């Protein structure tokens, strides 16, 4: 019945804006409120990046450790993710400062410039908005990386050959790499990330629909802590997780939208505080 009705639904101009919005909207938890805030120590971050970070965040962490710097797109994406997994403001300031002063940023420059943006990130400056981590959809469909950047989605924004080499370096078996690259070829980027989760955690089925990097981390920690039955993570408000049909509908030419226009506008306004490379 649904299949027979689809042509008439698609031709109805009144429904087109709604259908287009649904296919690109993130409706899951925003990971703004963390019950585990402060329970992660800075000494754990390196190990967690290997076993529980999605590939996009693992890539950012490695780039930060290697280069002792990230450009503003990377700082936004990675900084909000770290906030979401539980780093306190004090931990975040210590984490970024220690890394940046190992590079070309001295302590005084960090305190006068970068520290403000981190406090703003945590709602302690400016409009005092509690900014939330980026969803997979936002990472995939907005602010693509340019040369010298490490943010974005590796499954969406990396050259397939470079992605293959990266997966090989992470000991992903050849058959698994082939499956991932086939999903990437079909523009099923979140499904490719789910397959990466399965291969790195040695499970046949993740048991959830991946839609957020912080969801990836939460589910990884649940599994590694002994939970064998993975369950969907719901927000306090009971918002459902995004479904697979949203993931498979990704297209590189699509424009990003949000289920919360106000929050998106505020987040865009935060970019100016991270503009210094």
PDB file of C-alpha atoms in Angstrom:
ATOM      1  CA  UNK A   1       0.000   0.000   0.000  1.00  0.00           C
ATOM      2  CA  UNK A   2       2.813   2.369   0.869  1.00  0.00           C
ATOM      3  CA  UNK A   3       4.613   1.604  -2.391  1.00  0.00           C
ATOM      4  CA  UNK A   4       1.482   2.329  -4.401  1.00  0.00           C
ATOM      5  CA  UNK A   5       0.921   5.595  -2.539  1.00  0.00           C
ATOM      6  CA  UNK A   6       4.508   6.836  -2.889  1.00  0.00           C
ATOM      7  CA  UNK A   7       4.181   8.409  -6.377  1.00  0.00           C
ATOM      8  CA  UNK A   8       1.226  10.540  -5.351  1.00  0.00           C
ATOM      9  CA  UNK A   9       2.942  11.563  -2.118  1.00  0.00           C
ATOM     10  CA  UNK A  10       6.117  12.573  -3.942  1.00  0.00           C
ATOM     11  CA  UNK A  11       4.138  14.656  -6.438  1.00  0.00           C
ATOM     12  CA  UNK A  12       2.280  16.570  -3.719  1.00  0.00           C
ATOM     13  CA  UNK A  13       4.001  19.957  -3.509  1.00  0.00           C
ATOM     14  CA  UNK A  14       2.601  20.535  -0.041  1.00  0.00           C
ATOM     15  CA  UNK A  15       4.524  17.543   1.347  1.00  0.00           C
ATOM     16  CA  UNK A  16       7.852  18.094  -0.404  1.00  0.00           C
ATOM     17  CA  UNK A  17       9.330  20.556   2.141  1.00  0.00           C
ATOM     18  CA  UNK A  18       8.357  18.250   5.004  1.00  0.00           C
ATOM     19  CA  UNK A  19       9.823  15.165   3.334  1.00  0.00           C
ATOM     20  CA  UNK A  20      13.034  16.979   2.463  1.00  0.00           C
ATOM     21  CA  UNK A  21      13.372  18.235   6.033  1.00  0.00           C
ATOM     22  CA  UNK A  22      12.813  14.793   7.563  1.00  0.00           C
ATOM     23  CA  UNK A  23      15.475  13.179   5.416  1.00  0.00           C
ATOM     24  CA  UNK A  24      18.156  15.564   6.695  1.00  0.00           C
ATOM     25  CA  UNK A  25      17.107  16.204  10.298  1.00  0.00           C
ATOM     26  CA  UNK A  26      18.786  14.882  13.425  1.00  0.00           C
ATOM     27  CA  UNK A  27      16.182  13.985  16.052  1.00  0.00           C
ATOM     28  CA  UNK A  28      18.241  12.021  18.571  1.00  0.00           C
ATOM     29  CA  UNK A  29      19.796  13.030  21.909  1.00  0.00           C
ATOM     30  CA  UNK A  30      21.903  16.175  21.816  1.00  0.00           C
ATOM     31  CA  UNK A  31      24.343  14.994  24.534  1.00  0.00           C
ATOM     32  CA  UNK A  32      24.166  18.372  26.222  1.00  0.00           C
ATOM     33  CA  UNK A  33      23.676  17.001  29.739  1.00  0.00           C
ATOM     34  CA  UNK A  34      26.214  14.382  30.759  1.00  0.00           C
ATOM     35  CA  UNK A  35      25.787  12.308  33.907  1.00  0.00           C
ATOM     36  CA  UNK A  36      29.441  11.237  33.533  1.00  0.00           C
ATOM     37  CA  UNK A  37      30.863  14.763  33.476  1.00  0.00           C
ATOM     38  CA  UNK A  38      34.248  14.748  35.164  1.00  0.00           C
ATOM     39  CA  UNK A  39      34.526  10.946  35.342  1.00  0.00           C
ATOM     40  CA  UNK A  40      36.980  10.787  32.444  1.00  0.00           C
ATOM     41  CA  UNK A  41      40.555  11.726  33.287  1.00  0.00           C
ATOM     42  CA  UNK A  42      42.875  13.376  30.793  1.00  0.00           C
ATOM     43  CA  UNK A  43      45.207  10.407  31.113  1.00  0.00           C
ATOM     44  CA  UNK A  44      42.520   8.172  29.622  1.00  0.00           C
ATOM     45  CA  UNK A  45      41.960  10.134  26.423  1.00  0.00           C
ATOM     46  CA  UNK A  46      44.748   8.524  24.372  1.00  0.00           C
ATOM     47  CA  UNK A  47      43.548   5.003  25.138  1.00  0.00           C
ATOM     48  CA  UNK A  48      39.894   5.915  24.628  1.00  0.00           C
ATOM     49  CA  UNK A  49      40.685   7.435  21.239  1.00  0.00           C
ATOM     50  CA  UNK A  50      41.890   4.040  20.023  1.00  0.00           C
ATOM     51  CA  UNK A  51      39.154   1.821  21.391  1.00  0.00           C
ATOM     52  CA  UNK A  52      36.030   3.994  21.682  1.00  0.00           C
ATOM     53  CA  UNK A  53      36.281   7.036  19.398  1.00  0.00           C
ATOM     54  CA  UNK A  54      34.603   6.988  15.991  1.00  0.00           C
ATOM     55  CA  UNK A  55      37.020   7.342  13.106  1.00  0.00           C
ATOM     56  CA  UNK A  56      36.358  11.085  12.707  1.00  0.00           C
ATOM     57  CA  UNK A  57      37.361  11.809  16.304  1.00  0.00           C
ATOM     58  CA  UNK A  58      40.231   9.338  16.293  1.00  0.00           C
ATOM     59  CA  UNK A  59      41.576  11.185  13.256  1.00  0.00           C
ATOM     60  CA  UNK A  60      41.280  14.553  14.990  1.00  0.00           C
ATOM     61  CA  UNK A  61      42.939  13.287  18.153  1.00  0.00           C
ATOM     62  CA  UNK A  62      45.895  11.864  16.239  1.00  0.00           C
ATOM     63  CA  UNK A  63      46.295  15.075  14.231  1.00  0.00           C
ATOM     64  CA  UNK A  64      46.280  17.106  17.441  1.00  0.00           C
ATOM     65  CA  UNK A  65      48.908  14.880  19.061  1.00  0.00           C
ATOM     66  CA  UNK A  66      51.063  14.897  15.916  1.00  0.00           C
ATOM     67  CA  UNK A  67      50.814  18.592  15.049  1.00  0.00           C
ATOM     68  CA  UNK A  68      50.019  20.124  18.479  1.00  0.00           C
ATOM     69  CA  UNK A  69      47.379  22.232  16.771  1.00  0.00           C
ATOM     70  CA  UNK A  70      44.012  22.013  15.050  1.00  0.00           C
ATOM     71  CA  UNK A  71      42.406  24.652  12.892  1.00  0.00           C
ATOM     72  CA  UNK A  72      39.103  26.079  14.053  1.00  0.00           C
ATOM     73  CA  UNK A  73      36.908  23.502  12.279  1.00  0.00           C
ATOM     74  CA  UNK A  74      38.749  20.704  14.022  1.00  0.00           C
ATOM     75  CA  UNK A  75      38.687  22.444  17.383  1.00  0.00           C
ATOM     76  CA  UNK A  76      34.946  22.942  17.130  1.00  0.00           C
ATOM     77  CA  UNK A  77      34.181  19.361  16.133  1.00  0.00           C
ATOM     78  CA  UNK A  78      36.608  17.696  18.525  1.00  0.00           C
ATOM     79  CA  UNK A  79      36.175  20.114  21.430  1.00  0.00           C
ATOM     80  CA  UNK A  80      32.414  19.659  21.557  1.00  0.00           C
ATOM     81  CA  UNK A  81      32.811  15.887  21.280  1.00  0.00           C
ATOM     82  CA  UNK A  82      35.179  15.868  24.262  1.00  0.00           C
ATOM     83  CA  UNK A  83      32.715  17.992  26.184  1.00  0.00           C
ATOM     84  CA  UNK A  84      30.019  15.459  25.318  1.00  0.00           C
ATOM     85  CA  UNK A  85      31.967  12.448  26.591  1.00  0.00           C
ATOM     86  CA  UNK A  86      32.445  14.121  29.950  1.00  0.00           C
ATOM     87  CA  UNK A  87      35.435  16.495  30.043  1.00  0.00           C
ATOM     88  CA  UNK A  88      34.863  19.394  32.411  1.00  0.00           C
ATOM     89  CA  UNK A  89      35.745  22.943  31.450  1.00  0.00           C
ATOM     90  CA  UNK A  90      38.848  22.801  33.640  1.00  0.00           C
ATOM     91  CA  UNK A  91      39.948  19.548  32.001  1.00  0.00           C
ATOM     92  CA  UNK A  92      39.335  20.961  28.536  1.00  0.00           C
ATOM     93  CA  UNK A  93      41.418  24.060  29.249  1.00  0.00           C
ATOM     94  CA  UNK A  94      44.261  21.911  30.557  1.00  0.00           C
ATOM     95  CA  UNK A  95      44.031  19.468  27.641  1.00  0.00           C
ATOM     96  CA  UNK A  96      44.144  22.077  24.883  1.00  0.00           C
ATOM     97  CA  UNK A  97      46.708  24.304  26.577  1.00  0.00           C
ATOM     98  CA  UNK A  98      49.202  21.497  27.187  1.00  0.00           C
ATOM     99  CA  UNK A  99      48.968  20.396  23.576  1.00  0.00           C
ATOM    100  CA  UNK A 100      49.084  23.846  21.982  1.00  0.00           C
ATOM    101  CA  UNK A 101      52.098  25.073  23.965  1.00  0.00           C
ATOM    102  CA  UNK A 102      53.984  21.990  22.723  1.00  0.00           C
ATOM    103  CA  UNK A 103      53.590  23.573  19.287  1.00  0.00           C
ATOM    104  CA  UNK A 104      53.897  27.214  18.250  1.00  0.00           C
ATOM    105  CA  UNK A 105      51.425  28.749  20.720  1.00  0.00           C
ATOM    106  CA  UNK A 106      52.889  30.134  23.931  1.00  0.00           C
ATOM    107  CA  UNK A 107      51.022  30.145  27.218  1.00  0.00           C
ATOM    108  CA  UNK A 108      50.152  33.849  27.088  1.00  0.00           C
ATOM    109  CA  UNK A 109      48.703  33.632  23.583  1.00  0.00           C
ATOM    110  CA  UNK A 110      46.626  30.622  24.559  1.00  0.00           C
ATOM    111  CA  UNK A 111      45.209  32.346  27.647  1.00  0.00           C
ATOM    112  CA  UNK A 112      44.345  35.507  25.715  1.00  0.00           C
ATOM    113  CA  UNK A 113      42.842  33.821  22.648  1.00  0.00           C
ATOM    114  CA  UNK A 114      42.029  30.130  22.677  1.00  0.00           C
ATOM    115  CA  UNK A 115      40.956  29.880  26.329  1.00  0.00           C
ATOM    116  CA  UNK A 116      38.109  32.328  25.731  1.00  0.00           C
ATOM    117  CA  UNK A 117      36.712  30.205  22.921  1.00  0.00           C
ATOM    118  CA  UNK A 118      36.802  27.079  25.105  1.00  0.00           C
ATOM    119  CA  UNK A 119      34.969  28.842  27.927  1.00  0.00           C
ATOM    120  CA  UNK A 120      32.461  30.112  25.367  1.00  0.00           C
ATOM    121  CA  UNK A 121      32.058  26.525  24.183  1.00  0.00           C
ATOM    122  CA  UNK A 122      31.023  25.544  27.709  1.00  0.00           C
ATOM    123  CA  UNK A 123      28.554  28.415  28.045  1.00  0.00           C
ATOM    124  CA  UNK A 124      30.743  30.563  30.292  1.00  0.00           C
ATOM    125  CA  UNK A 125      31.192  33.498  27.909  1.00  0.00           C
ATOM    126  CA  UNK A 126      29.101  35.493  25.445  1.00  0.00           C
ATOM    127  CA  UNK A 127      25.471  34.363  25.303  1.00  0.00           C
ATOM    128  CA  UNK A 128      26.286  31.582  27.786  1.00  0.00           C
ATOM    129  CA  UNK A 129      24.706  28.989  25.530  1.00  0.00           C
ATOM    130  CA  UNK A 130      25.310  25.317  26.351  1.00  0.00           C
ATOM    131  CA  UNK A 131      26.614  24.246  22.931  1.00  0.00           C
ATOM    132  CA  UNK A 132      26.106  20.630  21.977  1.00  0.00           C
ATOM    133  CA  UNK A 133      28.348  18.173  20.077  1.00  0.00           C
ATOM    134  CA  UNK A 134      27.918  17.807  16.336  1.00  0.00           C
ATOM    135  CA  UNK A 135      25.735  14.988  15.031  1.00  0.00           C
ATOM    136  CA  UNK A 136      26.912  12.755  12.177  1.00  0.00           C
ATOM    137  CA  UNK A 137      24.569  14.583   9.836  1.00  0.00           C
ATOM    138  CA  UNK A 138      26.059  17.994  10.622  1.00  0.00           C
ATOM    139  CA  UNK A 139      29.605  16.678  10.227  1.00  0.00           C
ATOM    140  CA  UNK A 140      28.797  15.012   6.911  1.00  0.00           C
ATOM    141  CA  UNK A 141      26.770  17.789   5.351  1.00  0.00           C
ATOM    142  CA  UNK A 142      28.349  21.053   6.480  1.00  0.00           C
ATOM    143  CA  UNK A 143      31.750  22.772   6.568  1.00  0.00           C
ATOM    144  CA  UNK A 144      33.750  20.314   4.439  1.00  0.00           C
ATOM    145  CA  UNK A 145      37.478  20.206   5.268  1.00  0.00           C
ATOM    146  CA  UNK A 146      40.065  21.892   3.055  1.00  0.00           C
ATOM    147  CA  UNK A 147      43.797  21.303   2.848  1.00  0.00           C
ATOM    148  CA  UNK A 148      45.334  21.346   6.312  1.00  0.00           C
ATOM    149  CA  UNK A 149      42.035  20.468   8.005  1.00  0.00           C
ATOM    150  CA  UNK A 150      41.296  17.229   9.841  1.00  0.00           C
ATOM    151  CA  UNK A 151      37.626  17.680  10.677  1.00  0.00           C
ATOM    152  CA  UNK A 152      34.715  16.227   8.745  1.00  0.00           C
ATOM    153  CA  UNK A 153      33.713  12.600   8.194  1.00  0.00           C
ATOM    154  CA  UNK A 154      36.519  10.347   6.905  1.00  0.00           C
ATOM    155  CA  UNK A 155      33.955   8.169   5.139  1.00  0.00           C
ATOM    156  CA  UNK A 156      32.489  11.203   3.364  1.00  0.00           C
ATOM    157  CA  UNK A 157      35.458  13.494   2.865  1.00  0.00           C
ATOM    158  CA  UNK A 158      38.506  11.219   2.475  1.00  0.00           C
ATOM    159  CA  UNK A 159      39.833   9.951  -0.825  1.00  0.00           C
ATOM    160  CA  UNK A 160      38.886   6.228  -0.981  1.00  0.00           C
ATOM    161  CA  UNK A 161      42.506   5.134  -1.395  1.00  0.00           C
ATOM    162  CA  UNK A 162      43.626   7.213   1.600  1.00  0.00           C
ATOM    163  CA  UNK A 163      40.686   5.857   3.610  1.00  0.00           C
ATOM    164  CA  UNK A 164      41.727   2.327   2.657  1.00  0.00           C
ATOM    165  CA  UNK A 165      45.285   2.992   3.842  1.00  0.00           C
ATOM    166  CA  UNK A 166      44.022   4.437   7.127  1.00  0.00           C
ATOM    167  CA  UNK A 167      41.806   1.407   7.753  1.00  0.00           C
ATOM    168  CA  UNK A 168      44.705  -0.913   6.955  1.00  0.00           C
ATOM    169  CA  UNK A 169      46.880   0.937   9.481  1.00  0.00           C
ATOM    170  CA  UNK A 170      44.166   0.314  12.083  1.00  0.00           C
ATOM    171  CA  UNK A 171      44.302  -3.437  11.364  1.00  0.00           C
ATOM    172  CA  UNK A 172      40.866  -3.667   9.752  1.00  0.00           C
ATOM    173  CA  UNK A 173      40.735  -6.973   7.813  1.00  0.00           C
ATOM    174  CA  UNK A 174      40.658  -6.780   3.998  1.00  0.00           C
ATOM    175  CA  UNK A 175      37.123  -8.166   3.780  1.00  0.00           C
ATOM    176  CA  UNK A 176      35.941  -5.509   6.212  1.00  0.00           C
ATOM    177  CA  UNK A 177      37.666  -2.741   4.280  1.00  0.00           C
ATOM    178  CA  UNK A 178      35.934  -3.940   1.120  1.00  0.00           C
ATOM    179  CA  UNK A 179      32.533  -3.778   2.844  1.00  0.00           C
ATOM    180  CA  UNK A 180      33.226  -0.292   4.167  1.00  0.00           C
ATOM    181  CA  UNK A 181      34.374   1.009   0.793  1.00  0.00           C
ATOM    182  CA  UNK A 182      31.251  -0.415  -0.873  1.00  0.00           C
ATOM    183  CA  UNK A 183      29.067   1.463   1.613  1.00  0.00           C
ATOM    184  CA  UNK A 184      31.079   4.632   1.014  1.00  0.00           C
ATOM    185  CA  UNK A 185      30.672   4.197  -2.733  1.00  0.00           C
ATOM    186  CA  UNK A 186      26.918   4.059  -2.212  1.00  0.00           C
ATOM    187  CA  UNK A 187      27.104   7.225  -0.032  1.00  0.00           C
ATOM    188  CA  UNK A 188      25.988   5.287   3.063  1.00  0.00           C
ATOM    189  CA  UNK A 189      28.495   7.037   5.296  1.00  0.00           C
ATOM    190  CA  UNK A 190      26.897   6.349   8.671  1.00  0.00           C
ATOM    191  CA  UNK A 191      26.415   2.696   7.769  1.00  0.00           C
ATOM    192  CA  UNK A 192      30.106   2.579   6.870  1.00  0.00           C
ATOM    193  CA  UNK A 193      30.863   3.930  10.347  1.00  0.00           C
ATOM    194  CA  UNK A 194      28.604   1.282  11.880  1.00  0.00           C
ATOM    195  CA  UNK A 195      30.552  -1.377   9.998  1.00  0.00           C
ATOM    196  CA  UNK A 196      33.768   0.162  11.360  1.00  0.00           C
ATOM    197  CA  UNK A 197      32.276  -0.145  14.859  1.00  0.00           C
ATOM    198  CA  UNK A 198      31.425  -3.814  14.296  1.00  0.00           C
ATOM    199  CA  UNK A 199      34.893  -4.623  12.985  1.00  0.00           C
ATOM    200  CA  UNK A 200      36.759  -2.816  15.762  1.00  0.00           C
ATOM    201  CA  UNK A 201      34.534  -4.252  18.501  1.00  0.00           C
ATOM    202  CA  UNK A 202      34.235  -7.771  17.055  1.00  0.00           C
ATOM    203  CA  UNK A 203      30.433  -7.837  16.966  1.00  0.00           C
ATOM    204  CA  UNK A 204      28.187  -9.004  14.127  1.00  0.00           C
ATOM    205  CA  UNK A 205      25.458  -6.422  14.654  1.00  0.00           C
ATOM    206  CA  UNK A 206      25.757  -3.170  16.579  1.00  0.00           C
ATOM    207  CA  UNK A 207      22.075  -3.305  17.516  1.00  0.00           C
ATOM    208  CA  UNK A 208      21.519   0.430  17.120  1.00  0.00           C
ATOM    209  CA  UNK A 209      21.195   3.039  14.387  1.00  0.00           C
ATOM    210  CA  UNK A 210      24.284   5.251  14.475  1.00  0.00           C
ATOM    211  CA  UNK A 211      23.593   8.959  14.174  1.00  0.00           C
ATOM    212  CA  UNK A 212      26.034  10.713  16.506  1.00  0.00           C
ATOM    213  CA  UNK A 213      29.762  10.438  17.374  1.00  0.00           C
ATOM    214  CA  UNK A 214      28.962  10.636  21.079  1.00  0.00           C
ATOM    215  CA  UNK A 215      26.464   7.820  20.649  1.00  0.00           C
ATOM    216  CA  UNK A 216      29.304   5.768  19.125  1.00  0.00           C
ATOM    217  CA  UNK A 217      31.421   6.463  22.221  1.00  0.00           C
ATOM    218  CA  UNK A 218      28.603   5.644  24.638  1.00  0.00           C
ATOM    219  CA  UNK A 219      27.765   2.363  22.922  1.00  0.00           C
ATOM    220  CA  UNK A 220      31.448   1.404  22.724  1.00  0.00           C
ATOM    221  CA  UNK A 221      31.954   1.997  26.429  1.00  0.00           C
ATOM    222  CA  UNK A 222      28.784   0.063  27.256  1.00  0.00           C
ATOM    223  CA  UNK A 223      29.977  -2.891  25.217  1.00  0.00           C
ATOM    224  CA  UNK A 224      33.547  -2.817  26.503  1.00  0.00           C
ATOM    225  CA  UNK A 225      32.356  -2.580  30.097  1.00  0.00           C
ATOM    226  CA  UNK A 226      30.629  -5.940  29.737  1.00  0.00           C
ATOM    227  CA  UNK A 227      27.210  -5.135  28.289  1.00  0.00           C
ATOM    228  CA  UNK A 228      26.528  -7.639  25.504  1.00  0.00           C
ATOM    229  CA  UNK A 229      23.067  -6.419  24.606  1.00  0.00           C
ATOM    230  CA  UNK A 230      23.414  -2.991  23.043  1.00  0.00           C
ATOM    231  CA  UNK A 231      20.439  -0.726  23.503  1.00  0.00           C
ATOM    232  CA  UNK A 232      19.574   2.585  21.930  1.00  0.00           C
ATOM    233  CA  UNK A 233      20.554   5.658  23.916  1.00  0.00           C
ATOM    234  CA  UNK A 234      17.585   7.923  24.533  1.00  0.00           C
ATOM    235  CA  UNK A 235      17.640  11.476  25.806  1.00  0.00           C
ATOM    236  CA  UNK A 236      15.774  12.526  28.944  1.00  0.00           C
ATOM    237  CA  UNK A 237      13.077  13.937  26.723  1.00  0.00           C
ATOM    238  CA  UNK A 238      12.539  10.587  25.086  1.00  0.00           C
ATOM    239  CA  UNK A 239      13.435  11.660  21.551  1.00  0.00           C
ATOM    240  CA  UNK A 240      13.871   8.574  19.323  1.00  0.00           C
ATOM    241  CA  UNK A 241      17.103   7.742  17.558  1.00  0.00           C
ATOM    242  CA  UNK A 242      17.429   8.554  13.904  1.00  0.00           C
ATOM    243  CA  UNK A 243      16.584   5.613  11.647  1.00  0.00           C
ATOM    244  CA  UNK A 244      18.564   3.917   8.893  1.00  0.00           C
ATOM    245  CA  UNK A 245      16.491   5.470   6.140  1.00  0.00           C
ATOM    246  CA  UNK A 246      17.826   8.866   7.181  1.00  0.00           C
ATOM    247  CA  UNK A 247      21.382   7.532   7.042  1.00  0.00           C
ATOM    248  CA  UNK A 248      20.982   5.981   3.620  1.00  0.00           C
ATOM    249  CA  UNK A 249      19.413   9.154   2.252  1.00  0.00           C
ATOM    250  CA  UNK A 250      22.689  11.086   2.549  1.00  0.00           C
ATOM    251  CA  UNK A 251      23.793  12.891  -0.581  1.00  0.00           C
ATOM    252  CA  UNK A 252      26.817  15.120  -0.939  1.00  0.00           C
ATOM    253  CA  UNK A 253      24.766  17.733  -2.816  1.00  0.00           C
ATOM    254  CA  UNK A 254      22.130  18.061  -0.098  1.00  0.00           C
ATOM    255  CA  UNK A 255      21.891  21.202   2.026  1.00  0.00           C
ATOM    256  CA  UNK A 256      22.113  20.862   5.824  1.00  0.00           C
ATOM    257  CA  UNK A 257      19.034  21.524   7.905  1.00  0.00           C
ATOM    258  CA  UNK A 258      18.271  21.196  11.613  1.00  0.00           C
ATOM    259  CA  UNK A 259      15.403  20.213  13.834  1.00  0.00           C
ATOM    260  CA  UNK A 260      16.260  23.240  15.947  1.00  0.00           C
ATOM    261  CA  UNK A 261      16.898  26.312  13.813  1.00  0.00           C
ATOM    262  CA  UNK A 262      17.614  28.543  16.793  1.00  0.00           C
ATOM    263  CA  UNK A 263      20.307  26.249  18.137  1.00  0.00           C
ATOM    264  CA  UNK A 264      21.906  26.019  14.713  1.00  0.00           C
ATOM    265  CA  UNK A 265      21.980  29.797  14.364  1.00  0.00           C
ATOM    266  CA  UNK A 266      23.603  30.153  17.777  1.00  0.00           C
ATOM    267  CA  UNK A 267      26.176  27.507  16.952  1.00  0.00           C
ATOM    268  CA  UNK A 268      27.043  29.243  13.705  1.00  0.00           C
ATOM    269  CA  UNK A 269      27.587  32.418  15.717  1.00  0.00           C
ATOM    270  CA  UNK A 270      30.152  30.604  17.831  1.00  0.00           C
ATOM    271  CA  UNK A 271      32.398  30.058  14.799  1.00  0.00           C
ATOM    272  CA  UNK A 272      33.752  33.588  15.000  1.00  0.00           C
ATOM    273  CA  UNK A 273      35.341  32.785  18.336  1.00  0.00           C
ATOM    274  CA  UNK A 274      37.234  29.902  16.748  1.00  0.00           C
ATOM    275  CA  UNK A 275      38.244  31.743  13.570  1.00  0.00           C
ATOM    276  CA  UNK A 276      41.915  32.096  14.505  1.00  0.00           C
ATOM    277  CA  UNK A 277      43.965  29.253  13.040  1.00  0.00           C
TER     278      UNK A 277
END
